[in-house]
């Protein structure tokens, strides 16, 4: 089904952001015959080094953004902290941009993200908006301890977060914000963390991948096992949540929805990532159309691809020095290694991942 | 198993040749964290557009080759018509080059290729060296008609070949050579065409992929089905042939061996391609380690990867305007589309391919 939005072979896809997600998006786009232009701050980035063209500039450099957009048939992003104003500037200038700026804006802010989720009937942890020390005190009084204080914006992999375990922690926790507005979240009594990677095309069609179960270590994703062992009702519930998010945001592209599984098997939304997601890397070896190709298909107006799982895969992140074990990792049978081409294996830095085939589905 | 030849993460791999094979080699190298430098005549080539660096020059430009080699930790090639002198120049300058220059030289020349094969106990069609009209007449007298006159060097996809169906064709056939030296080949009475893709590492380890059955149309590969339905003895025979070729050439990297299957299930060597091969594209979706990654592993001194087939795949080349059907091709379930990023879909030009999953293995 062609529609007006279908980009032809050889069209140029612009990617805002130059990390490993941009790298894998670029490779998927090339495989489909598109040319890729990467926009980001680093000339020798993981994404720029596998792309036809790159524009090295800051995300707030409107002149550079205009030149970039002039080269592209569609602009997308791999990084959720692109300034919304930059995206709006591109759109005002006539660029085709997907996902849309509203979706980016909502998911950049933890309060608006949860408020949006609730507005479309998705349960979230209880939360309290924090703009002052008094707000925080009121929040702790309402939500109890332990509760989790997070900056409203930015912060990932556990950064910008602090647990309040006692009322006595409040002042120090508030001070740690350095004046940034924040959100206080009730502790979710979850037994597992799962995620669903889902895509929506320009025509409104939705496809979801099988559910992944995620394990974090020190706030950073360590492994995803997918398809996870989940009940049919959990699966259906997760798909329903993802669909409501996609439709509520009028989203075009791939996103990741992180969910907490409670002891009664019900789900709470944890976070929406308006981009391809680390918990979707397993699709590279579990499915014929991985999340990266799926995103490119969606933003290019191509038909969405096959999301059926062919294998159960365990994805393990290679953080910091983990990647230095490439000799043994590359010698494993039944596994596929991905290295992002970053120079310094700093502690906690995502340097690559390995997908291990656990079995047939 | 590390050995002296193992390149570290982030090492630079130079590829001579900038077509679709270089493109897919480059993508595989990037996936393993290597940086790729492409050397070829075209700035916007399929390979250069997905690679970190490129050098635009002719393969005979020794100065450009020296600059290229200075950037690379290993140099390999995707194109069998790189001048052997250029490879020898790089080696003399201290570059690490794989496969070696002798392997390239032998396989560039149809007479030396067949003579080599025979020297290591591999059967080939009967042939006659043609350096003059008298040679050709003697050859036709010896081999009979029909017989196939080919230039000794270059020519692929049926180019540079002419069938001699009658003694009366001899003069015209000879004239068509334009003075190039040639080989006259007896007609092989084959019932099927198969190929084996095989790899050899620096340490001498050999791995082979399952056998593919190939169908050509108009001298150009149309489809490969792999793993093919072949007897165990045929499979073992093909593996033995590939191993003799790899060892006889002291080869490091991936090569393709095209074989004719005779009515008694025995095999005749048709051609050796000293590079990744179109009949190995099915491995991208049939195996965890495809031929491109395997070649990169071999030349980088990494352990060879898993060649077990997980799926039976039918690879179909998209020649010329075939690729314009991308809308329906990309909408197929159970298939994966590869487009090479070439601009003009000229008749017979390899523009992409599609791998269709036929079933589990």
XYZ file of N, CA, C and O in Angstrom, chain A residues 1-3 6-9 23 26-36 44 48-53 284-285 287-290 293 297 301-306 308-311 323-324 326-327 329-343 355 357 360-361, chain B residues 1-3 6-9 23 26-36 44 48-53 284-285 287-290 293 297 301-306 308-311 323-324 326-327 329-343 355 357 360-361:
536
model
N 0.825 -1.211 0.000
C 0.000 0.000 0.000
C 0.857 1.257 0.000
O 1.410 1.626 1.009
N 0.920 1.902 -1.118
C 1.636 3.175 -1.160
C 0.683 4.276 -0.721
O -0.501 4.226 -1.010
N 1.183 5.221 -0.002
C 0.373 6.420 0.208
C 1.271 7.618 -0.020
O 2.449 7.473 -0.352
N 4.972 7.808 1.194
C 6.023 6.821 0.898
C 7.221 7.481 0.234
O 7.105 8.038 -0.854
N 8.366 7.373 0.838
C 9.580 7.897 0.215
C 10.107 6.893 -0.795
O 10.106 5.695 -0.541
N 10.591 7.370 -1.918
C 11.120 6.455 -2.940
C 12.496 5.922 -2.551
O 13.155 6.437 -1.653
N 12.913 4.893 -3.250
C 14.279 4.373 -3.108
C 15.270 5.509 -3.256
O 15.106 6.364 -4.122
N 23.386 4.886 14.837
C 24.234 3.992 14.043
C 23.411 2.827 13.486
O 23.446 2.516 12.298
N 20.862 3.968 11.004
C 21.506 4.294 9.731
C 21.788 3.036 8.933
O 21.536 2.967 7.719
N 22.279 2.015 9.616
C 22.574 0.759 8.899
C 21.306 0.135 8.332
O 21.300 -0.394 7.224
N 20.219 0.219 9.100
C 18.951 -0.333 8.607
C 18.447 0.471 7.409
O 17.950 -0.092 6.426
N 18.598 1.776 7.480
C 18.145 2.625 6.371
C 18.951 2.327 5.109
O 18.395 2.226 4.006
N 20.250 2.168 5.267
C 21.091 1.855 4.114
C 20.683 0.532 3.483
O 20.671 0.380 2.264
N 20.354 -0.421 4.340
C 19.976 -1.739 3.821
C 18.750 -1.650 2.928
O 18.583 -2.445 2.002
N 17.889 -0.681 3.216
C 16.700 -0.492 2.374
C 16.969 0.467 1.208
O 16.047 0.816 0.472
N 18.203 0.898 1.070
C 18.546 1.730 -0.080
C 18.404 3.221 0.148
O 18.522 4.006 -0.787
N 18.147 3.634 1.388
C 18.081 5.067 1.672
C 19.481 5.617 1.904
O 20.402 4.883 2.272
N 19.607 6.923 1.710
C 20.852 7.600 2.078
C 20.622 8.283 3.421
O 19.538 8.801 3.680
N 21.631 8.271 4.254
C 21.449 8.784 5.612
C 22.321 10.008 5.860
O 23.492 10.041 5.479
N 33.188 12.137 14.558
C 33.539 10.713 14.424
C 32.645 9.856 15.301
O 33.099 8.937 15.981
N 27.745 8.736 12.552
C 28.323 9.405 11.384
C 29.273 8.487 10.629
O 29.361 8.546 9.402
N 29.941 7.592 11.360
C 30.953 6.767 10.706
C 30.367 5.655 9.837
O 31.110 4.956 9.148
N 29.055 5.493 9.833
C 28.442 4.499 8.935
C 27.417 5.157 8.005
O 26.604 4.460 7.396
N 27.471 6.475 7.898
C 26.445 7.189 7.139
C 27.049 7.961 5.978
O 28.206 8.366 6.020
N 26.224 8.174 4.952
C 26.697 8.849 3.746
C 27.121 10.278 4.053
O 28.143 10.751 3.575
N 26.329 10.965 4.842
C 26.584 12.379 5.100
C 26.410 12.668 6.573
O 25.635 11.997 7.261
N 17.019 -7.662 16.528
C 17.990 -7.819 15.431
C 18.212 -9.284 15.072
O 18.489 -9.611 13.923
N 18.103 -10.139 16.073
C 18.319 -11.555 15.798
C 17.103 -12.415 16.083
O 17.091 -13.590 15.747
N 13.902 -11.406 15.074
C 12.845 -11.101 14.098
C 13.468 -10.804 12.735
O 14.627 -10.427 12.653
N 12.670 -10.931 11.709
C 13.167 -10.600 10.376
C 13.293 -9.104 10.183
O 14.199 -8.629 9.516
N 12.334 -8.363 10.723
C 12.421 -6.899 10.635
C 12.707 -6.388 12.035
O 11.849 -6.460 12.909
N 13.910 -5.899 12.268
C 14.247 -5.450 13.622
C 13.674 -4.056 13.877
O 13.127 -3.411 12.989
N 14.984 -1.209 11.438
C 14.348 -1.203 10.121
C 12.889 -0.768 10.246
O 12.376 -0.040 9.394
N 11.143 2.150 8.227
C 9.950 1.895 7.408
C 8.832 2.859 7.789
O 8.156 3.431 6.921
N 7.290 5.961 5.468
C 5.977 5.674 4.899
C 5.922 4.345 4.170
O 5.049 4.120 3.333
N 6.859 3.464 4.489
C 6.850 2.125 3.905
C 5.948 1.215 4.747
O 5.637 1.546 5.893
N 5.540 0.090 4.208
C 4.749 -0.835 5.028
C 5.559 -1.300 6.236
O 6.763 -1.522 6.117
N 4.898 -1.436 7.363
C 5.601 -1.959 8.538
C 5.993 -3.412 8.291
O 5.323 -4.134 7.562
N 7.086 -3.827 8.925
C 7.633 -5.167 8.682
C 7.157 -6.190 9.690
O 6.440 -5.885 10.646
N 7.622 -7.383 9.441
C 7.272 -8.601 10.164
C 7.835 -8.555 11.598
O 9.045 -8.507 11.786
N 7.071 -10.880 14.007
C 7.002 -12.210 14.611
C 8.388 -12.615 15.138
O 9.394 -12.401 14.461
N 8.417 -13.204 16.325
C 9.703 -13.691 16.834
C 10.002 -15.056 16.237
O 9.153 -15.949 16.233
N 11.198 -15.211 15.707
C 11.648 -16.502 15.163
C 12.495 -17.235 16.192
O 12.556 -18.443 16.195
N 13.169 -16.462 17.032
C 14.004 -17.036 18.079
C 13.746 -16.288 19.385
O 13.405 -15.100 19.361
N 33.243 -4.881 26.912
C 33.483 -5.079 25.481
C 34.907 -5.570 25.195
O 35.170 -6.144 24.136
N 35.781 -5.364 26.170
C 37.174 -5.804 25.966
C 37.284 -7.327 25.925
O 38.295 -7.871 25.501
N 35.925 -9.055 23.807
C 35.445 -9.353 22.455
C 35.987 -10.673 21.906
O 35.330 -11.325 21.097
N 37.165 -11.085 22.388
C 37.710 -12.322 21.832
C 36.861 -13.530 22.209
O 36.566 -14.372 21.370
N 33.719 -13.269 23.418
C 32.351 -13.003 22.956
C 32.197 -13.366 21.481
O 31.205 -13.961 21.064
N 33.208 -13.018 20.685
C 33.105 -13.271 19.245
C 33.281 -14.743 18.917
O 32.964 -15.181 17.810
N 33.785 -15.504 19.872
C 33.977 -16.940 19.628
C 32.775 -17.766 20.059
O 32.728 -18.970 19.812
N 31.781 -17.138 20.679
C 30.603 -17.896 21.125
C 29.781 -18.366 19.930
O 29.475 -17.575 19.029
N 29.373 -19.627 19.962
C 28.422 -20.108 18.953
C 27.028 -19.651 19.363
O 26.751 -19.424 20.537
N 26.149 -19.489 18.398
C 24.767 -19.146 18.725
C 24.603 -17.747 19.263
O 23.641 -17.466 19.992
N 25.496 -16.861 18.901
C 25.410 -15.493 19.401
C 25.878 -14.522 18.329
O 26.602 -14.907 17.413
N 25.423 -13.296 18.458
C 25.856 -12.272 17.516
C 26.273 -11.027 18.296
O 25.551 -10.569 19.169
N 27.432 -10.527 17.931
C 28.059 -9.421 18.661
C 27.874 -8.113 17.890
O 28.017 -8.075 16.669
N 27.571 -7.062 18.631
C 27.420 -5.717 18.060
C 28.312 -4.764 18.853
O 28.173 -4.668 20.066
N 29.190 -4.078 18.165
C 30.094 -3.137 18.825
C 29.864 -1.763 18.191
O 29.704 -1.647 16.974
N 29.804 -0.733 19.046
C 29.328 0.570 18.576
C 30.412 1.501 18.050
O 30.108 2.617 17.615
N 31.663 1.069 18.149
C 32.714 1.906 17.585
C 33.066 3.122 18.430
O 33.574 4.107 17.899
N 32.795 3.051 19.722
C 33.191 4.159 20.607
C 34.612 3.908 21.110
O 35.006 2.768 21.336
N 35.344 4.992 21.321
C 36.758 4.821 21.666
C 36.997 4.353 23.098
O 37.703 3.382 23.313
N 23.674 -10.592 21.338
C 22.391 -11.305 21.302
C 22.675 -12.799 21.289
O 23.302 -13.308 20.354
N 21.136 -16.524 21.154
C 19.931 -17.263 20.781
C 19.665 -18.309 21.856
O 20.520 -19.153 22.123
N 14.272 -21.732 19.701
C 13.283 -21.408 18.677
C 12.005 -20.951 19.350
O 11.724 -21.320 20.477
N 11.211 -20.197 18.637
C 9.922 -19.775 19.175
C 8.833 -20.557 18.449
O 8.879 -20.685 17.237
N 40.532 -17.849 20.813
C 41.947 -17.996 20.552
C 42.519 -16.771 19.857
O 42.310 -16.543 18.680
N 43.265 -15.978 20.595
C 43.913 -14.836 19.979
C 45.225 -15.308 19.364
O 45.876 -16.199 19.873
N 45.578 -14.741 18.271
C 46.932 -14.964 17.782
C 47.456 -13.621 17.323
O 46.781 -12.609 17.430
N 45.327 -11.001 15.323
C 44.024 -10.463 15.731
C 44.052 -8.951 15.795
O 44.815 -8.372 16.568
N 43.206 -8.309 15.030
C 43.108 -6.856 15.112
C 42.237 -6.473 16.294
O 41.208 -7.099 16.540
N 42.602 -5.422 17.006
C 41.804 -4.988 18.156
C 40.531 -4.267 17.710
O 40.392 -3.865 16.548
N 39.621 -4.105 18.645
C 38.432 -3.297 18.421
C 38.847 -1.928 17.886
O 39.813 -1.340 18.362
N 29.895 -2.788 0.204
C 28.887 -2.187 1.092
C 28.529 -3.142 2.229
O 28.520 -2.781 3.401
N 31.394 -3.716 4.537
C 31.580 -2.553 5.406
C 30.585 -2.568 6.558
O 30.944 -2.307 7.714
N 29.330 -2.890 6.246
C 28.321 -2.917 7.305
C 28.638 -3.990 8.343
O 28.464 -3.783 9.541
N 29.120 -5.126 7.864
C 29.484 -6.202 8.795
C 30.672 -5.787 9.662
O 30.706 -6.047 10.862
N 31.632 -5.118 9.045
C 32.809 -4.677 9.804
C 32.405 -3.658 10.867
O 32.878 -3.713 12.011
N 31.538 -2.742 10.506
C 31.079 -1.740 11.476
C 30.374 -2.409 12.640
O 30.528 -2.003 13.792
N 29.581 -3.418 12.337
C 28.848 -4.111 13.395
C 29.803 -4.702 14.424
O 29.460 -4.822 15.594
N 30.993 -5.089 13.988
C 31.983 -5.636 14.915
C 32.860 -4.538 15.522
O 33.801 -4.836 16.256
N 32.566 -3.295 15.206
C 33.296 -2.201 15.827
C 34.532 -1.750 15.070
O 35.302 -0.932 15.568
N 34.724 -2.258 13.856
C 35.856 -1.793 13.053
C 35.487 -0.509 12.312
O 34.314 -0.241 12.076
N 36.497 0.229 11.941
C 36.293 1.393 11.075
C 36.685 0.977 9.657
O 37.634 0.228 9.470
N 35.928 1.470 8.695
C 36.140 1.008 7.326
C 36.599 2.149 6.425
O 36.064 3.262 6.482
N 30.433 8.422 -4.554
C 29.124 8.135 -3.953
C 28.729 6.688 -4.204
O 27.587 6.390 -4.555
N 31.110 3.328 -0.231
C 31.602 4.552 0.413
C 30.503 5.211 1.241
O 30.772 5.794 2.289
N 29.257 5.078 0.796
C 28.175 5.789 1.482
C 27.801 5.170 2.824
O 26.985 5.732 3.546
N 28.385 4.031 3.172
C 28.124 3.450 4.498
C 29.417 3.280 5.295
O 29.438 2.555 6.294
N 30.466 3.960 4.864
C 31.771 3.746 5.487
C 32.332 5.031 6.080
O 32.011 6.126 5.626
N 33.180 4.860 7.095
C 33.729 6.013 7.799
C 34.581 6.870 6.864
O 34.506 8.087 6.873
N 35.388 6.215 6.056
C 36.338 6.939 5.218
C 36.345 6.337 3.827
O 36.069 5.151 3.652
N 22.895 -14.107 5.057
C 22.476 -12.956 5.875
C 21.257 -13.280 6.727
O 21.079 -12.732 7.801
N 20.404 -14.141 6.197
C 19.191 -14.480 6.950
C 19.105 -15.957 7.293
O 18.235 -16.351 8.064
N 21.891 -17.683 8.503
C 22.925 -18.027 9.487
C 23.136 -16.860 10.448
O 22.834 -15.723 10.116
N 23.692 -17.153 11.597
C 23.977 -16.068 12.548
C 25.176 -15.235 12.098
O 25.199 -14.033 12.275
N 26.154 -15.886 11.542
C 27.318 -15.157 11.023
C 27.265 -15.250 9.506
O 27.479 -16.322 8.944
N 26.958 -14.158 8.847
C 26.831 -14.222 7.388
C 28.209 -14.175 6.730
O 29.233 -13.983 7.397
N 30.337 -10.908 7.495
C 30.980 -10.889 8.805
C 32.095 -11.935 8.857
O 33.166 -11.693 9.432
N 35.853 -11.272 9.892
C 36.484 -12.020 10.984
C 37.791 -12.648 10.517
O 38.812 -12.607 11.213
N 41.639 -11.617 11.708
C 42.252 -12.585 12.618
C 41.375 -12.920 13.803
O 41.865 -13.405 14.822
N 40.085 -12.681 13.663
C 39.129 -13.048 14.714
C 38.701 -14.501 14.509
O 38.870 -15.063 13.421
N 38.140 -15.112 15.539
C 37.653 -16.482 15.345
C 36.566 -16.508 14.271
O 35.753 -15.582 14.183
N 36.568 -17.550 13.467
C 35.507 -17.673 12.456
C 34.170 -17.899 13.162
O 34.113 -18.478 14.243
N 33.103 -17.441 12.527
C 31.769 -17.483 13.135
C 30.977 -18.714 12.744
O 31.395 -19.540 11.921
N 29.821 -18.771 13.337
C 28.865 -19.871 13.259
C 28.261 -19.964 11.835
O 27.605 -19.036 11.376
N 26.284 -22.559 10.778
C 25.112 -23.445 10.773
C 23.910 -22.704 10.163
O 23.683 -21.533 10.445
N 23.155 -23.403 9.327
C 21.944 -22.778 8.773
C 20.812 -22.908 9.780
O 20.577 -23.988 10.317
N 20.160 -21.793 10.038
C 19.003 -21.773 10.936
C 17.719 -21.824 10.122
O 16.692 -22.294 10.567
N 17.779 -21.256 8.922
C 16.630 -21.258 8.022
C 17.087 -21.662 6.632
O 18.224 -21.394 6.254
N 13.967 -3.873 -8.906
C 13.994 -3.199 -7.604
C 12.884 -2.154 -7.478
O 12.511 -1.767 -6.364
N 12.361 -1.748 -8.608
C 11.285 -0.743 -8.568
C 10.006 -1.302 -7.951
O 9.106 -0.550 -7.579
N 9.813 -2.312 -5.089
C 10.132 -2.291 -3.660
C 8.902 -2.223 -2.771
O 8.930 -2.700 -1.641
N 7.811 -1.641 -3.289
C 6.631 -1.522 -2.428
C 6.047 -2.893 -2.102
O 5.717 -3.177 -0.953
N 7.698 -5.797 -2.586
C 8.765 -6.603 -1.980
C 8.895 -6.300 -0.486
O 9.042 -7.204 0.336
N 8.794 -5.021 -0.135
C 8.971 -4.653 1.274
C 7.751 -5.018 2.111
O 7.819 -5.023 3.337
N 6.652 -5.320 1.452
C 5.434 -5.694 2.187
C 5.329 -7.197 2.404
O 4.434 -7.667 3.098
N 6.248 -7.967 1.818
C 6.182 -9.435 1.977
C 6.519 -9.842 3.405
O 7.515 -9.367 3.960
N 5.721 -10.728 3.963
C 6.081 -11.303 5.266
C 7.123 -12.397 5.024
O 7.196 -12.978 3.939
N 7.937 -12.658 6.022
C 8.901 -13.760 5.905
C 10.010 -13.493 4.920
O 10.603 -14.428 4.373
N 10.311 -12.223 4.694
C 11.346 -11.899 3.717
C 12.109 -10.673 4.181
O 11.609 -9.887 4.981
N 13.321 -10.556 3.689
C 14.120 -9.384 4.020
C 14.717 -8.813 2.744
O 15.299 -9.535 1.938
N 14.566 -7.498 2.611
C 14.959 -6.799 1.394
C 16.286 -6.074 1.597
O 16.506 -5.461 2.639
N 17.132 -6.144 0.589
C 18.423 -5.450 0.611
C 18.530 -4.618 -0.661
O 18.402 -5.164 -1.757
N 18.759 -3.345 -0.507
C 18.881 -2.454 -1.664
C 20.254 -1.799 -1.596
O 20.704 -1.387 -0.529
N 20.930 -1.730 -2.756
C 22.346 -1.371 -2.736
C 22.624 0.123 -2.874
O 23.788 0.547 -2.870
N 21.571 0.920 -3.078
C 21.791 2.364 -3.127
C 22.386 2.851 -4.434
O 23.011 3.904 -4.476
N 22.199 2.088 -5.506
C 22.684 2.542 -6.824
C 21.593 3.380 -7.480
O 20.405 3.086 -7.324
N 22.023 4.362 -8.264
C 21.034 5.281 -8.814
C 20.211 4.718 -9.964
O 18.998 4.782 -9.941
N 15.817 -11.916 0.436
C 15.949 -13.241 1.038
C 14.594 -13.662 1.572
O 14.051 -13.007 2.459
N 12.466 -16.491 3.511
C 12.618 -17.646 4.395
C 11.671 -18.736 3.902
O 10.466 -18.527 3.810
N 12.347 -23.741 8.381
C 13.383 -23.989 9.379
C 14.295 -25.099 8.889
O 13.894 -25.930 8.088
N 15.489 -25.111 9.394
C 16.416 -26.195 9.036
C 16.522 -27.130 10.224
O 16.679 -26.671 11.342
